[in-house]
C-alpha positions as a LaTeX table, in Angstrom:
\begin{tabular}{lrrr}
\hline
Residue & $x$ (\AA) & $y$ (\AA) & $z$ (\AA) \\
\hline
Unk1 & 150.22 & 112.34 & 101.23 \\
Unk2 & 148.13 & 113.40 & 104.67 \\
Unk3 & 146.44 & 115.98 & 102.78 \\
Unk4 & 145.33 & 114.00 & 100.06 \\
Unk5 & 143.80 & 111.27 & 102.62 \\
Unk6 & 142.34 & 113.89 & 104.60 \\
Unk7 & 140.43 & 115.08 & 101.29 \\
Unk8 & 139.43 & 111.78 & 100.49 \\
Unk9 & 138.42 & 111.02 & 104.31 \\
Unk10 & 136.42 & 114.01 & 103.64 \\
Unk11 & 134.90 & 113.16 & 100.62 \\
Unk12 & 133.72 & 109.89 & 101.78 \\
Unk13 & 132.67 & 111.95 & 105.20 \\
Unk14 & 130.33 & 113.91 & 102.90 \\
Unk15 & 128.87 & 110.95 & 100.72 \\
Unk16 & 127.95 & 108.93 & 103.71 \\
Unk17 & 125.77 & 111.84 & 105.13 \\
Unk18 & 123.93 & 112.56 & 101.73 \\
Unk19 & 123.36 & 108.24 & 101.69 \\
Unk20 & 122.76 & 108.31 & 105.27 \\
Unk21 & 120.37 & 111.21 & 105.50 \\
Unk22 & 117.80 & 109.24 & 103.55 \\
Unk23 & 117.16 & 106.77 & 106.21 \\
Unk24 & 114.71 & 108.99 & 108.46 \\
Unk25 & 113.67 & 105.40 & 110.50 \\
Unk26 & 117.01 & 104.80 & 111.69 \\
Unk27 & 119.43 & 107.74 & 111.04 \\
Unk28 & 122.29 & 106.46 & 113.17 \\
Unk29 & 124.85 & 103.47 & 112.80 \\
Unk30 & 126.81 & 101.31 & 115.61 \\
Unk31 & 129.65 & 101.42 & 113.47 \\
Unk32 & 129.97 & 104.82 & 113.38 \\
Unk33 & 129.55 & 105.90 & 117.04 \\
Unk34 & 126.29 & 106.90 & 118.60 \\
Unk35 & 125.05 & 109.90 & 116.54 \\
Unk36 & 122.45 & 111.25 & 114.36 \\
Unk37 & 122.02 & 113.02 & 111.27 \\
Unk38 & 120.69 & 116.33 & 111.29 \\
Unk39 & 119.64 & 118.36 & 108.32 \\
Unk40 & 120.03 & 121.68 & 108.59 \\
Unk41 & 117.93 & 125.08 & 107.93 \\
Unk42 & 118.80 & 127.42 & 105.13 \\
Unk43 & 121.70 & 129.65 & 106.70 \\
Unk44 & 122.04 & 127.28 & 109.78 \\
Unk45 & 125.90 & 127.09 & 111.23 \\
Unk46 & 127.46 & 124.84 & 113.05 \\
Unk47 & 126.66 & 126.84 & 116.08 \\
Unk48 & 123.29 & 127.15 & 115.68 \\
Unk49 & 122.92 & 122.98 & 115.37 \\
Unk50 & 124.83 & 122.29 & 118.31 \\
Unk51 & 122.56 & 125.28 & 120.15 \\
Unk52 & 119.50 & 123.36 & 118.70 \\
Unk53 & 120.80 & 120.18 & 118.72 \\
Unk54 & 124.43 & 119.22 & 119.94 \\
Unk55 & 123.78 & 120.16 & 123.63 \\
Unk56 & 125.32 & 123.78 & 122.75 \\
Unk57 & 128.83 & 125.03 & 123.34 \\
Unk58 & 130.40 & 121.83 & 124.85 \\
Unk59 & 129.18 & 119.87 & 121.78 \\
Unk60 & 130.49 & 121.93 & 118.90 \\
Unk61 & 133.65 & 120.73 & 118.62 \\
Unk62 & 132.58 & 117.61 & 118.59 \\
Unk63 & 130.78 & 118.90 & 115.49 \\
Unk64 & 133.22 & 120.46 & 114.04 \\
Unk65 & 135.08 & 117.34 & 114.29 \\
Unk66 & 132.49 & 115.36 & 112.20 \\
Unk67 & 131.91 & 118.21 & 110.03 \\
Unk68 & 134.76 & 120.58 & 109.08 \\
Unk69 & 133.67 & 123.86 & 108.53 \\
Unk70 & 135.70 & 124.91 & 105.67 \\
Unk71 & 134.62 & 121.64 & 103.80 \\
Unk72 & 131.18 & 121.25 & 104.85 \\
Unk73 & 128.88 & 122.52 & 102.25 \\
Unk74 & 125.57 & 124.80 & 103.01 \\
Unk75 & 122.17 & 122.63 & 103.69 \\
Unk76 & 124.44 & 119.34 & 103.65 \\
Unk77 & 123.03 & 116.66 & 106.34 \\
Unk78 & 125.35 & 116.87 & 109.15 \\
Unk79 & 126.89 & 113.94 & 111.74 \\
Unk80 & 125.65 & 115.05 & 115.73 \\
Unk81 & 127.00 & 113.19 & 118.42 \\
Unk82 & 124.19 & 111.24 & 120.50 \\
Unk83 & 126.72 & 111.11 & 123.59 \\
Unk84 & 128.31 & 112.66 & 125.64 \\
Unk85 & 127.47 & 116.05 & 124.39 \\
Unk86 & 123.74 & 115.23 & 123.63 \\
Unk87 & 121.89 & 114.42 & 126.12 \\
Unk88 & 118.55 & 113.31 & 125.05 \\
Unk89 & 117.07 & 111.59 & 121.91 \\
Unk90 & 119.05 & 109.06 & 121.45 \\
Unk91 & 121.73 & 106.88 & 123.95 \\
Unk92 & 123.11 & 103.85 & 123.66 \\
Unk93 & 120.75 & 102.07 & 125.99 \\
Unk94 & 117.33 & 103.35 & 124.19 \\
Unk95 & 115.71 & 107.00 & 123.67 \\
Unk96 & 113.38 & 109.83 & 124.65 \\
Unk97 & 109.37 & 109.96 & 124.01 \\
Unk98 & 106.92 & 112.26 & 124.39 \\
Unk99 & 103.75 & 111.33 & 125.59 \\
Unk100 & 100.85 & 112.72 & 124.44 \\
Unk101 & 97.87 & 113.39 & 126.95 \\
Unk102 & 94.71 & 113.87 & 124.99 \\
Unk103 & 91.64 & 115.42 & 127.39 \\
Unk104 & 87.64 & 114.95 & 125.14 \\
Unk105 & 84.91 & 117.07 & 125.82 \\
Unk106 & 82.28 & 114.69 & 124.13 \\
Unk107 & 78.18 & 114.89 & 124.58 \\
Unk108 & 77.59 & 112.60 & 128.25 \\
Unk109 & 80.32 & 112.99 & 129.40 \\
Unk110 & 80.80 & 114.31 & 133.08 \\
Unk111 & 82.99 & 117.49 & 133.03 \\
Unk112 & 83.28 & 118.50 & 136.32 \\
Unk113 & 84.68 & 115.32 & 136.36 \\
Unk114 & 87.09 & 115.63 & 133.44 \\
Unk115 & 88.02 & 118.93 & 134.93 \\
Unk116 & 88.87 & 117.59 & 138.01 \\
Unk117 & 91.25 & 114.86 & 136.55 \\
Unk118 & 93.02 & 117.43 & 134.31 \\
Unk119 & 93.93 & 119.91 & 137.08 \\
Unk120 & 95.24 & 116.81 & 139.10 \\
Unk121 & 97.05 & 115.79 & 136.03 \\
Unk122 & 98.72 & 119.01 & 135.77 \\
Unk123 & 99.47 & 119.45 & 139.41 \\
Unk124 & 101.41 & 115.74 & 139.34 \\
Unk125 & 103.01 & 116.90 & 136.14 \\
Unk126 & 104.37 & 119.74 & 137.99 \\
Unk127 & 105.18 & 118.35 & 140.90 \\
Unk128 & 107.34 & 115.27 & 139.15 \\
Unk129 & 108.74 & 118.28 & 137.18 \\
Unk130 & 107.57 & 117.21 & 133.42 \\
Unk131 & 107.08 & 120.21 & 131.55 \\
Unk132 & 104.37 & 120.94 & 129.19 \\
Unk133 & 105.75 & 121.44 & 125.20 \\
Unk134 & 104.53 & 124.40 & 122.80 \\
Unk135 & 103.30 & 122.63 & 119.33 \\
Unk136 & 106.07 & 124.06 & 117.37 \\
Unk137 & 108.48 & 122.04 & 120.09 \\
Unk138 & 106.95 & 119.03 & 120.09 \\
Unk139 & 107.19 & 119.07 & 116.20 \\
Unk140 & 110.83 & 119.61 & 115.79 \\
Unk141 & 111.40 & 116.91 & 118.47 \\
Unk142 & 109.50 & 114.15 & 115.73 \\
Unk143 & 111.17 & 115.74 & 113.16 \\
Unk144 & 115.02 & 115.45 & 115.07 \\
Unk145 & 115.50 & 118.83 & 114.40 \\
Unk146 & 115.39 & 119.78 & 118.43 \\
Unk147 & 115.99 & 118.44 & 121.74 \\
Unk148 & 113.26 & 118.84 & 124.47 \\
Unk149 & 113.47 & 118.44 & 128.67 \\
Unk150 & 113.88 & 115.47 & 130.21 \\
Unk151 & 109.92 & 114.20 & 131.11 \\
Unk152 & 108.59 & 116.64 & 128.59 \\
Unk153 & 105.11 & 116.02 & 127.13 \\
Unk154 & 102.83 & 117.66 & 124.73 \\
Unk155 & 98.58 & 118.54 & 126.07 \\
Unk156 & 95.75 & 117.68 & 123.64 \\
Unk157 & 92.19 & 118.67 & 123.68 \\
Unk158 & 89.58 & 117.65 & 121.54 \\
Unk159 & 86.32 & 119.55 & 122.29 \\
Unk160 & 82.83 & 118.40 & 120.91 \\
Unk161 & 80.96 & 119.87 & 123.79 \\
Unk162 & 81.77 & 122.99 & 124.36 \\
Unk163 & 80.08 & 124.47 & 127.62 \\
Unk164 & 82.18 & 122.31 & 129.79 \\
Unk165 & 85.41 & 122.92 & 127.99 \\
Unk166 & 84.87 & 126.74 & 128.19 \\
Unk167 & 84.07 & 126.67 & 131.79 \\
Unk168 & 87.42 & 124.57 & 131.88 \\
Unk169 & 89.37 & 127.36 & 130.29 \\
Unk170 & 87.68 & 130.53 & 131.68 \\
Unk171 & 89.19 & 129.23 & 135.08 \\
Unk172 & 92.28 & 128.36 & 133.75 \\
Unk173 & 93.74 & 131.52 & 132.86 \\
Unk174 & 96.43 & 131.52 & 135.13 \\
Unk175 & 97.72 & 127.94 & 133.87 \\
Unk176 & 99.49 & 128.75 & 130.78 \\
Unk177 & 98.66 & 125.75 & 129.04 \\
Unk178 & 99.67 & 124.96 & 125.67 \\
Unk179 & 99.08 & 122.46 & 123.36 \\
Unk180 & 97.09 & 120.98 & 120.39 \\
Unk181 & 92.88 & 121.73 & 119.82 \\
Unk182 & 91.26 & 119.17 & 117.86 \\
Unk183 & 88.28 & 120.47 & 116.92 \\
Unk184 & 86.08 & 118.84 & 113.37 \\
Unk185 & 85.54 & 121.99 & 112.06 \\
Unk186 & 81.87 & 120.97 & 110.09 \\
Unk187 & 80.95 & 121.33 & 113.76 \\
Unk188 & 81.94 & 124.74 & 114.93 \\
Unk189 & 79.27 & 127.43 & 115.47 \\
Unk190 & 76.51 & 124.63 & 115.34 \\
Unk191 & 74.24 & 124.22 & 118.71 \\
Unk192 & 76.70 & 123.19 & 121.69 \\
Unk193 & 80.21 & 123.40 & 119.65 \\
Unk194 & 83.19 & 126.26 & 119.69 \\
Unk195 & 82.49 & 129.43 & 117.41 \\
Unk196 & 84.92 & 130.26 & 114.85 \\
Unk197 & 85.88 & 132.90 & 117.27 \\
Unk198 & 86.59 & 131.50 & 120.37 \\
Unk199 & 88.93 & 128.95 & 118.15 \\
Unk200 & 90.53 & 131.66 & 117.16 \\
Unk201 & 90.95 & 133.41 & 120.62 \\
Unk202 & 92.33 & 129.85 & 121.94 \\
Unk203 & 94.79 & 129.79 & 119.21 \\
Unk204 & 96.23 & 132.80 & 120.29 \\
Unk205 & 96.14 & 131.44 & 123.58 \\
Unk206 & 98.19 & 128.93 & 122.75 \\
Unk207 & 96.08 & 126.15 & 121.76 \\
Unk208 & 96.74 & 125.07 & 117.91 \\
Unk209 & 93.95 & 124.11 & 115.97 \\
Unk210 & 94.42 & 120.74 & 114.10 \\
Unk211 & 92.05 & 118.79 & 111.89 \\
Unk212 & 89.84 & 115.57 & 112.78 \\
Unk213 & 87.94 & 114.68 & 109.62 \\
Unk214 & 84.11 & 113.80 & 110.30 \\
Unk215 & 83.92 & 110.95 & 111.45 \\
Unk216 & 80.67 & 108.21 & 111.39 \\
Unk217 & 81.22 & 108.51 & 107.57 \\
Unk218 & 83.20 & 105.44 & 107.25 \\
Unk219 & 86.49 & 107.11 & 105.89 \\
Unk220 & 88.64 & 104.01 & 107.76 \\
Unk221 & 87.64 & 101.67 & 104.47 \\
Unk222 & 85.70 & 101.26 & 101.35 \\
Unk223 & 81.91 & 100.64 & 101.68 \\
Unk224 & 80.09 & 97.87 & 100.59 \\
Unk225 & 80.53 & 97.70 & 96.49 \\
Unk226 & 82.76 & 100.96 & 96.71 \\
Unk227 & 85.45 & 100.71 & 94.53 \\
Unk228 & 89.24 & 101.88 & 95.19 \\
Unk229 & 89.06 & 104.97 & 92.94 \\
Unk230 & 85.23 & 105.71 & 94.65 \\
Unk231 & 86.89 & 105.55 & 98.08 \\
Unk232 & 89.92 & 107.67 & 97.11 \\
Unk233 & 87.76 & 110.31 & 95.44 \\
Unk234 & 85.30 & 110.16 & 98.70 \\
Unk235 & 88.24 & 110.50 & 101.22 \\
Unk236 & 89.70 & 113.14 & 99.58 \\
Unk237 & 86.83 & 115.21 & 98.85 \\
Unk238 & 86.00 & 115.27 & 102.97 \\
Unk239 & 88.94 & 115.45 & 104.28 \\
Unk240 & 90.09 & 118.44 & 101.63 \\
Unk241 & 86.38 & 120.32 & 102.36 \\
Unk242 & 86.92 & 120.13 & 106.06 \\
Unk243 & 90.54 & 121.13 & 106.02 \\
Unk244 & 89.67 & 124.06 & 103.95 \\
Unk245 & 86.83 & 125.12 & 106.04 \\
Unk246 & 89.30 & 125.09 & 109.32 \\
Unk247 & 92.33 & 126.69 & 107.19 \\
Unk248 & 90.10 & 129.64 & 106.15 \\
Unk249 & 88.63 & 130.02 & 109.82 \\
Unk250 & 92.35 & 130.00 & 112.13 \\
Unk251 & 95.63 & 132.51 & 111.77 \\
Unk252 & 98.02 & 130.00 & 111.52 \\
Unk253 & 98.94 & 126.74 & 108.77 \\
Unk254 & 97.14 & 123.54 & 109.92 \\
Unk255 & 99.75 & 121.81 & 110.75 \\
Unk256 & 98.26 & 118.71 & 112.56 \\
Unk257 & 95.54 & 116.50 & 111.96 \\
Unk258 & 94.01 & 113.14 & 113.64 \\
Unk259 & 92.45 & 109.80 & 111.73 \\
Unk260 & 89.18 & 109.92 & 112.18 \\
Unk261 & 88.36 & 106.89 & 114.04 \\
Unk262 & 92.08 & 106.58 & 115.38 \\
Unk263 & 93.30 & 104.50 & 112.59 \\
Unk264 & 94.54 & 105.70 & 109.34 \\
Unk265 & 95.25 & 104.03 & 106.27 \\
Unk266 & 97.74 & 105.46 & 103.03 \\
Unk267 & 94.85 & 106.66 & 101.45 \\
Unk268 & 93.92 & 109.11 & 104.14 \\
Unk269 & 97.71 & 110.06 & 104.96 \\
Unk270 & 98.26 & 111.05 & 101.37 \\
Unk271 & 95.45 & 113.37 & 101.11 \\
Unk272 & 96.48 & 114.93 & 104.08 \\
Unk273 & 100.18 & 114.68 & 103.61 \\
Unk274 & 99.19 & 117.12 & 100.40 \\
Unk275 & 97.27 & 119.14 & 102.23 \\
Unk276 & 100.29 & 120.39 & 104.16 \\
Unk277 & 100.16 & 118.18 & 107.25 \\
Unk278 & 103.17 & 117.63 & 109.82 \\
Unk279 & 102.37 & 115.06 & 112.10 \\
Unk280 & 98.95 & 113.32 & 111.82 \\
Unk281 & 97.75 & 111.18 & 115.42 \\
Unk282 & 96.29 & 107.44 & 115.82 \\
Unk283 & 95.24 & 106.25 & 119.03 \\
Unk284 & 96.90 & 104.54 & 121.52 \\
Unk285 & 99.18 & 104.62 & 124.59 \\
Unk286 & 102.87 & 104.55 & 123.73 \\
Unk287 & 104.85 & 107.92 & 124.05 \\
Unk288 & 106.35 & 109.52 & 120.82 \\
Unk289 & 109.92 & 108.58 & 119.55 \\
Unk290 & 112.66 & 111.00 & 119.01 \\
Unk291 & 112.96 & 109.68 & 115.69 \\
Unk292 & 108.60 & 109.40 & 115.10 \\
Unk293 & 106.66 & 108.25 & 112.16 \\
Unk294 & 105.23 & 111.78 & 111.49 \\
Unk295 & 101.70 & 109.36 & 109.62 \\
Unk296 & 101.92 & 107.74 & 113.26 \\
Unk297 & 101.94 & 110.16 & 115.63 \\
Unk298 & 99.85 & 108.56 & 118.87 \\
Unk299 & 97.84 & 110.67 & 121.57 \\
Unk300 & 96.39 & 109.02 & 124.50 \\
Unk301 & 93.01 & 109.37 & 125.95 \\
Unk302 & 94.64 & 110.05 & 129.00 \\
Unk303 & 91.64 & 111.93 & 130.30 \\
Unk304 & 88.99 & 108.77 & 129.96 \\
Unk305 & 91.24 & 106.39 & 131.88 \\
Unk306 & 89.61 & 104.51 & 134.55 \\
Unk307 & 89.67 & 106.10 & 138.30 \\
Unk308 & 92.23 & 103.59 & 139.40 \\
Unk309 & 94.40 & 104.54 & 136.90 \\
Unk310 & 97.54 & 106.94 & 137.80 \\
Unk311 & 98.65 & 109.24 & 135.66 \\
Unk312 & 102.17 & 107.67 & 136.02 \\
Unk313 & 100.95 & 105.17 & 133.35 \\
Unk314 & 101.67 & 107.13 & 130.87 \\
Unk315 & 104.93 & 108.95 & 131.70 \\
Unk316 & 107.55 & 107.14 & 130.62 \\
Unk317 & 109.43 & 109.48 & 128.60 \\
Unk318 & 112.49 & 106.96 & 127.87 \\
Unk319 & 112.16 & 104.01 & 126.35 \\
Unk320 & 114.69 & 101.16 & 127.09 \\
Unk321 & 116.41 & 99.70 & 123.96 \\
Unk322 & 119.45 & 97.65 & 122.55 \\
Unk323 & 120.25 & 100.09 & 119.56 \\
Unk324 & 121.51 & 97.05 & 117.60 \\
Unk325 & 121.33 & 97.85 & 114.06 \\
\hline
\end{tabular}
């Protein structure tokens, strides 16, 4: 009698992850506990989720709890306790985000300036203890396949000038920055921009390339008497031709991209969701979700704030919420 209810608790067990692993938005439920759903790697154990994922050796069995080993088939989406054992993501009253800091070197604009603001930025940042995140971090914290630190945030560039951005970096050496480069590659190795080369030395550096489409060509809507199918065809065409030009210039997969003029549309995501991309960026000034809309990633032009403006602004890496559904 117990073991046939504990094969049928099972069974049940596994059906509700497979249902609820389809919900990306919200993959947690009150009436289940605080938890998520996590789909694991090819290969991935139990121990390696709860290392990732679980807050390590204190949350396994908690894990193994939700997901018996012995009946807990390879790749199948698995139940992770939010609380106690995890830490971050998600708690009952709200969840982490990420803030994105975005710095532009754009023609007119004062860089000493700019410069200035940055290495004050990263001085607060350090001395409030936020920590900087790689790309490849920040991604599996959208995706809810990692955890990050507490006050963790990700550093963007996007450089259309680039004297003042290489002065920037030659003296920054010593900073071990990381982050994301958003460069429009129809621009590089023109008068004034980035050569393939030095994108390529920053990338090793630690700075991922990632595409912004030309923009000024109106990609955000159809012109005036463009049809739907002219539009498509139009988007797609640029955005493919400049994402090919950066793809066959850089070591690594373009992973990242940006809307043009900060706002995308489902025309634009789909060409660049086939083009291979992971997280694409609006603008705004809200930090990043745990559980993110990878088509609405947002950065903030932290760098072009007004003087009067702390940095504090735009810090808040938890985000206060009655998790009532």
């Amino acid at each position: 009698m117990g073991i046939k209810f504990d094969m049928r608790f099972c069974f049940f067990l596994l059906v509700f992850l497979v249902a609820g692993s389809a919900c990306v938005e919200r993959p947690w439920h009150h009436s289940a506990g605080e938890y998520v759903v996590v789909q694991p790697s090819a290969g991935q154990s139990l121990d390696t989720v709860a290392s990732d994922f679980g807050g390590g050796p204190a949350g396994l069995p908690a894990i193994e709890a939700l997901n018996p080993p012995a009946l807990t088939p390879a790749n199948t989406p698995l139940l992770v306790p939010a609380t106690p054992a995890y830490e971050l993501g998600i708690r009952a009253g709200g969840y982490q985000v990420v803030p994105v800091l975005t710095y532009r070197w754009v023609d007119g604009a004062d860089f000493e300036a700019l410069e200035a603001r940055l290495r004050a930025d990263l001085l607060q940042l350090q001395s409030l203890g936020h920590s900087l995140l790689s790309p490849d971090e920040f991604l599996g914290f959208i995706r809810m396949e990692r955890s990050v630190s507490s006050g963790a945030v990700l550093l963007a560039f996007e450089v259309h000038h680039a004297e003042g951005f290489r002065a920037f970096w030659e003296r920054s050496s010593d900073l071990g920055l990381t982050g994301l480069l958003f460069i429009e590659p129809s621009t590089v190795g023109t008068e004034g921009a980035l050569t393939w080369e030095e994108v390529a030395r920053l990338s090793g550096d630690g700075m991922e390339p990632a595409l912004l489409p030309p923009g000024g060509q109106g990609l955000t809507a159809p012109a005036s008497k463009e049809t739907l199918v002219g539009y498509t065809l139009r988007v797609k065409e640029t955005i493919t031709t400049s994402h090919g030009l950066l793809a066959g210039n850089v070591p690594g997969p373009v992973r990242f991209a940006a809307y043009p003029d900060g706002v995308g549309n489902s025309v634009m995501a789909s060409v660049m969701v086939s083009l291979g991309m992971k997280g694409i960026f609006i603008s705004g000034e809200e930090g990043n979700p745990f559980f993110c809309d990878n088509l609405s990633v947002v950065r903030m032009d932290a760098g072009g704030r007004g003087a009067e403006v702390p940095l504090d602004r735009y810090l808040d890496t938890f985000r206060e919420a009655a998790l009532s559904w």
